[in-house]
GROMACS .gro file of C-alpha atoms in nm:
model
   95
    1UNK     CA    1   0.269   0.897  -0.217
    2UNK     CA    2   0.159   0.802   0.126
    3UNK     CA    3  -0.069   0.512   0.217
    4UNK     CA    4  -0.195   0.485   0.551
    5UNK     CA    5  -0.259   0.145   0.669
    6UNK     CA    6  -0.513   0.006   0.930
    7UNK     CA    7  -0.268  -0.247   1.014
    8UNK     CA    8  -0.226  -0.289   1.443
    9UNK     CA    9   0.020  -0.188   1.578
   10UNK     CA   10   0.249  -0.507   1.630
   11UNK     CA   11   0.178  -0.609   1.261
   12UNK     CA   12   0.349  -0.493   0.914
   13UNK     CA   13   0.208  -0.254   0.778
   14UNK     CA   14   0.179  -0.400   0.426
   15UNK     CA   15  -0.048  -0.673   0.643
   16UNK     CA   16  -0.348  -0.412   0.592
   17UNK     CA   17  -0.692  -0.453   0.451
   18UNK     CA   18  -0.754  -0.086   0.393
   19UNK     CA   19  -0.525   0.149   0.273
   20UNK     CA   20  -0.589   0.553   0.215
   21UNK     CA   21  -0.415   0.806   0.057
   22UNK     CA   22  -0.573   1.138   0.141
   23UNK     CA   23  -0.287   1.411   0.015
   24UNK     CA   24  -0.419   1.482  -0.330
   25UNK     CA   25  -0.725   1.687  -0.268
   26UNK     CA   26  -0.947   1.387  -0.223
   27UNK     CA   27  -0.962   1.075  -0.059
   28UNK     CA   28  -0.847   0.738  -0.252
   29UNK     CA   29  -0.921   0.418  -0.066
   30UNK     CA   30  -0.777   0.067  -0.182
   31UNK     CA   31  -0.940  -0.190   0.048
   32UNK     CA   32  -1.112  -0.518   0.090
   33UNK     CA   33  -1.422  -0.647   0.150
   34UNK     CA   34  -1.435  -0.928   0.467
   35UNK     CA   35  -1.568  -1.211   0.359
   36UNK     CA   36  -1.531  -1.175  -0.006
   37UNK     CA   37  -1.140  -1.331  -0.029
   38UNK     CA   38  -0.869  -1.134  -0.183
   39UNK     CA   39  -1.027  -0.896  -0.436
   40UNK     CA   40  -0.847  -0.548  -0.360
   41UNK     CA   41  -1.157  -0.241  -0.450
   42UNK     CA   42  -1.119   0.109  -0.529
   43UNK     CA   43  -1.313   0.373  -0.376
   44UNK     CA   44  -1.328   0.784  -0.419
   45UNK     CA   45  -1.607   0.885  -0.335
   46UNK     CA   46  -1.531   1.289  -0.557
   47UNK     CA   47  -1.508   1.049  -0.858
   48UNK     CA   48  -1.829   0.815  -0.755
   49UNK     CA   49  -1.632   0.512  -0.755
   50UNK     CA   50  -1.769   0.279  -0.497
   51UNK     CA   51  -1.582  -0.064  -0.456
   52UNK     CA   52  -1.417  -0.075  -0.794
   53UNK     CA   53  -1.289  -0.409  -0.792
   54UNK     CA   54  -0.916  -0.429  -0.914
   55UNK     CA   55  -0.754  -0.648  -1.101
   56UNK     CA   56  -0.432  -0.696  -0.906
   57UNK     CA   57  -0.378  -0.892  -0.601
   58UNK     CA   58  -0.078  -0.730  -0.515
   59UNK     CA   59  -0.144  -0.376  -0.362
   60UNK     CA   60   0.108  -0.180  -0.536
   61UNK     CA   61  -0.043  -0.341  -0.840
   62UNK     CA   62  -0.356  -0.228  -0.711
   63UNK     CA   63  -0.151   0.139  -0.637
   64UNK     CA   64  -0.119   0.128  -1.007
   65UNK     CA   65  -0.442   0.028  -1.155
   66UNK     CA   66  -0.569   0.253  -0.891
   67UNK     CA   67  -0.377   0.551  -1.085
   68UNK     CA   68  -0.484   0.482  -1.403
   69UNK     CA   69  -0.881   0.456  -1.319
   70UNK     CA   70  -0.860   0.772  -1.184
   71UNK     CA   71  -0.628   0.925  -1.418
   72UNK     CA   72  -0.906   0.775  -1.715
   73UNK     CA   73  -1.191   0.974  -1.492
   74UNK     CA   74  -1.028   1.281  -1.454
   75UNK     CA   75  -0.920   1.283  -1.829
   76UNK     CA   76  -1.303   1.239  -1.949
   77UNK     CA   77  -1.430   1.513  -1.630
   78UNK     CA   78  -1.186   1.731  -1.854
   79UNK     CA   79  -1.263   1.702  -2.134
   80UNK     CA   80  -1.651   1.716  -2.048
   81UNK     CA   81  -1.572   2.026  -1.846
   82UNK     CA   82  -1.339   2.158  -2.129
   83UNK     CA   83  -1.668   2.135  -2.355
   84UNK     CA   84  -1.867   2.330  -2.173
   85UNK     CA   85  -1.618   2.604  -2.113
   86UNK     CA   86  -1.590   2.654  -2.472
   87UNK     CA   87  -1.925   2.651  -2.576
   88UNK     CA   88  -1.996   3.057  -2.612
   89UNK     CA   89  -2.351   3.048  -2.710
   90UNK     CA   90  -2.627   3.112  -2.493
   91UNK     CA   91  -2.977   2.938  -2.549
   92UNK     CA   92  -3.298   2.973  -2.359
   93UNK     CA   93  -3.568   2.678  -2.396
   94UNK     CA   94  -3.895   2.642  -2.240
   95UNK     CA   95  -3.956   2.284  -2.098
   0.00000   0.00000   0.00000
């Protein structure tokens, strides 16, 4: 996995505040918010997640937890979708 940092230049990269990972078919940013100390958030926006704050201070923690949300969204989009797809009957109502 690749996370691209907004670090300058002359800096670490690891010294970030915003970090995106855009190689999966959407785009996954772990960031934080100035002025608001050291809560890391989660944002994606195909999942509506909009500054998810994380648990972890540490940002591969945060890489982790980051995982998992999405992995626990895509898991219940499934299983929604999965629902749907094997419902065969077709109703008509009048609203």
């Amino acid at each position: 996995m690749k996370l691209i940092s907004n670090a300058k230049y002359t800096e670490p990269v690891e010294s970030g505040t915003i970090f995106t990972i855009k190689d999966y078919g959407f785009d996954i940013c772990i960031h934080k918010i100035h002025g608001c100390g050291d809560t890391w958030y989660l944002d994606c926006s195909e999942l509506g997640i909009d500054n998810l704050p994380l648990k972890n201070k540490n940002l591969f923690g945060c890489v982790a937890d980051a995982k998992e949300i999405i992995k626990y969204k895509l898991d219940a989009l499934n299983a929604r979708f999965n629902s749907l797809y094997a419902d065969k009957e077709i109703e008509i109502s009048r609203h």
